[in-house]
Amino acid sequence: QVQLVESGGGLIQAGGSLRLSCEASGRTFSNVVMGWFRQAPGKERDFVAVIRGINNSTYYADSVKGRFTIFRDIAKNTLYLQMNNLKPEDTAVYYCAARTNNAASITQKDYAYWGQGTQVTVSS
């Protein structure tokens, strides 16, 4: 079992930066694939970024590439999402997720463990 708790969301103006955190517990964090997804009002949950535990390789949705960075601190068992140059269209509830298979995935059904979500609101 993996437990995930997100934090760091808030209200920010366009062009600003936020860092989301996701604290994981329950199993060896270094061997877990972890991702960030987001869900805007009235829309489906979309993939944002993923990091593989085995080699720290990352992959991003085109909409956030160059602005967002996913990384982790193994010692703290914490996943992060650094979000720069935020845009109003980034407004959503952001969720971290984990899967125990070592293959990265952009599909939410492949993730067995989810946090409760944290709201990010970007004003224009």
C-alpha positions as CSV (number, residue, x, y, z in Angstrom):
1,Q,0.0,0.0,0.0
2,V,1.0,3.5,-0.7
3,Q,-0.4,6.6,0.9
4,L,-0.1,10.0,-0.8
5,V,-0.8,13.4,0.6
6,E,-0.5,16.5,-1.6
7,S,0.1,20.1,-0.5
8,G,1.2,23.4,-2.0
9,G,-1.8,24.5,-4.0
10,G,-3.3,28.0,-3.9
11,L,-4.3,31.1,-5.8
12,I,-1.7,32.8,-7.9
13,Q,-1.5,35.3,-10.7
14,A,-0.6,34.3,-14.2
15,G,3.1,34.2,-14.7
16,G,3.8,33.2,-11.2
17,S,5.2,30.0,-9.7
18,L,4.0,27.3,-7.3
19,R,5.6,24.1,-6.0
20,L,3.3,21.2,-5.2
21,S,4.4,18.4,-2.8
22,C,3.3,14.9,-2.5
23,E,4.4,13.0,0.6
24,A,4.4,9.2,0.1
25,S,4.4,6.5,2.8
26,G,3.8,2.8,3.0
27,R,6.5,1.3,0.8
28,T,9.9,1.8,-0.8
29,F,9.5,5.1,-2.5
30,S,12.5,4.8,-4.8
31,N,11.0,1.9,-6.8
32,V,7.7,3.5,-7.5
33,V,6.6,5.3,-10.7
34,M,4.9,8.5,-9.7
35,G,2.9,11.0,-11.7
36,W,0.9,14.2,-11.5
37,F,-2.5,14.5,-13.1
38,R,-4.9,17.4,-13.1
39,Q,-8.6,17.9,-13.5
40,A,-10.2,21.2,-14.5
41,P,-13.9,21.9,-13.7
42,G,-16.1,20.0,-16.1
43,K,-13.2,18.2,-17.7
44,E,-11.6,14.8,-17.5
45,R,-8.5,14.2,-15.4
46,D,-5.4,14.7,-17.6
47,F,-1.8,13.6,-17.4
48,V,0.7,16.2,-16.5
49,A,4.1,14.6,-15.7
50,V,5.6,11.3,-14.6
51,I,8.9,10.2,-13.1
52,R,10.3,6.6,-13.0
53,G,11.7,5.5,-9.6
54,I,14.3,3.2,-11.2
55,N,16.2,5.9,-13.1
56,N,14.5,9.3,-12.5
57,S,13.5,9.6,-16.2
58,T,10.7,12.0,-16.8
59,Y,8.0,12.7,-19.3
60,Y,5.6,15.7,-19.6
61,A,2.4,16.6,-21.3
62,D,3.0,19.0,-24.2
63,S,0.9,21.7,-22.5
64,V,3.4,22.0,-19.5
65,K,6.7,21.0,-21.2
66,G,9.3,23.7,-20.4
67,R,7.3,25.2,-17.6
68,F,6.8,22.4,-15.1
69,T,9.4,20.1,-13.6
70,I,8.7,16.9,-11.7
71,F,11.3,15.7,-9.3
72,R,11.6,13.8,-6.0
73,D,13.5,13.7,-2.7
74,I,14.0,10.1,-1.8
75,A,15.2,10.9,1.7
76,K,12.0,12.8,2.4
77,N,9.8,10.3,0.4
78,T,8.4,13.3,-1.3
79,L,7.4,14.0,-4.9
80,Y,7.4,17.6,-6.2
81,L,5.9,19.5,-9.2
82,Q,7.6,22.9,-9.8
83,M,5.3,25.0,-11.8
84,N,6.6,28.2,-13.5
85,N,5.0,30.7,-15.8
86,L,1.6,29.6,-14.7
87,K,-1.4,30.3,-17.0
88,P,-5.1,30.5,-16.3
89,E,-5.6,27.3,-18.2
90,D,-3.4,25.5,-15.6
91,T,-6.3,26.0,-13.1
92,A,-7.3,22.6,-11.8
93,V,-7.2,20.2,-8.9
94,Y,-3.8,18.5,-9.1
95,Y,-3.4,14.9,-8.0
96,C,-0.3,12.8,-7.4
97,A,-0.5,9.1,-8.2
98,A,1.7,6.1,-7.8
99,R,2.1,2.7,-9.5
100,T,4.3,-0.2,-8.5
101,N,5.1,-1.3,-12.1
102,N,8.4,0.2,-13.2
103,A,7.0,1.4,-16.6
104,A,6.0,5.0,-16.8
105,S,2.4,5.6,-17.9
106,I,0.3,8.6,-18.9
107,T,-2.9,6.7,-18.4
108,Q,-4.6,7.3,-15.0
109,K,-6.1,3.8,-14.9
110,D,-2.6,2.4,-14.6
111,Y,-2.1,4.1,-11.2
112,A,-3.5,2.3,-8.2
113,Y,-2.7,4.9,-5.6
114,W,-4.0,8.5,-5.5
115,G,-3.8,11.5,-3.2
116,Q,-6.7,13.6,-2.3
117,G,-5.8,16.5,-4.6
118,T,-4.8,20.1,-4.2
119,Q,-6.4,23.1,-5.8
120,V,-4.4,25.4,-8.1
121,T,-6.1,28.6,-9.3
122,V,-4.3,30.9,-11.7
123,S,-5.9,34.3,-12.2
124,S,-5.4,36.4,-15.3
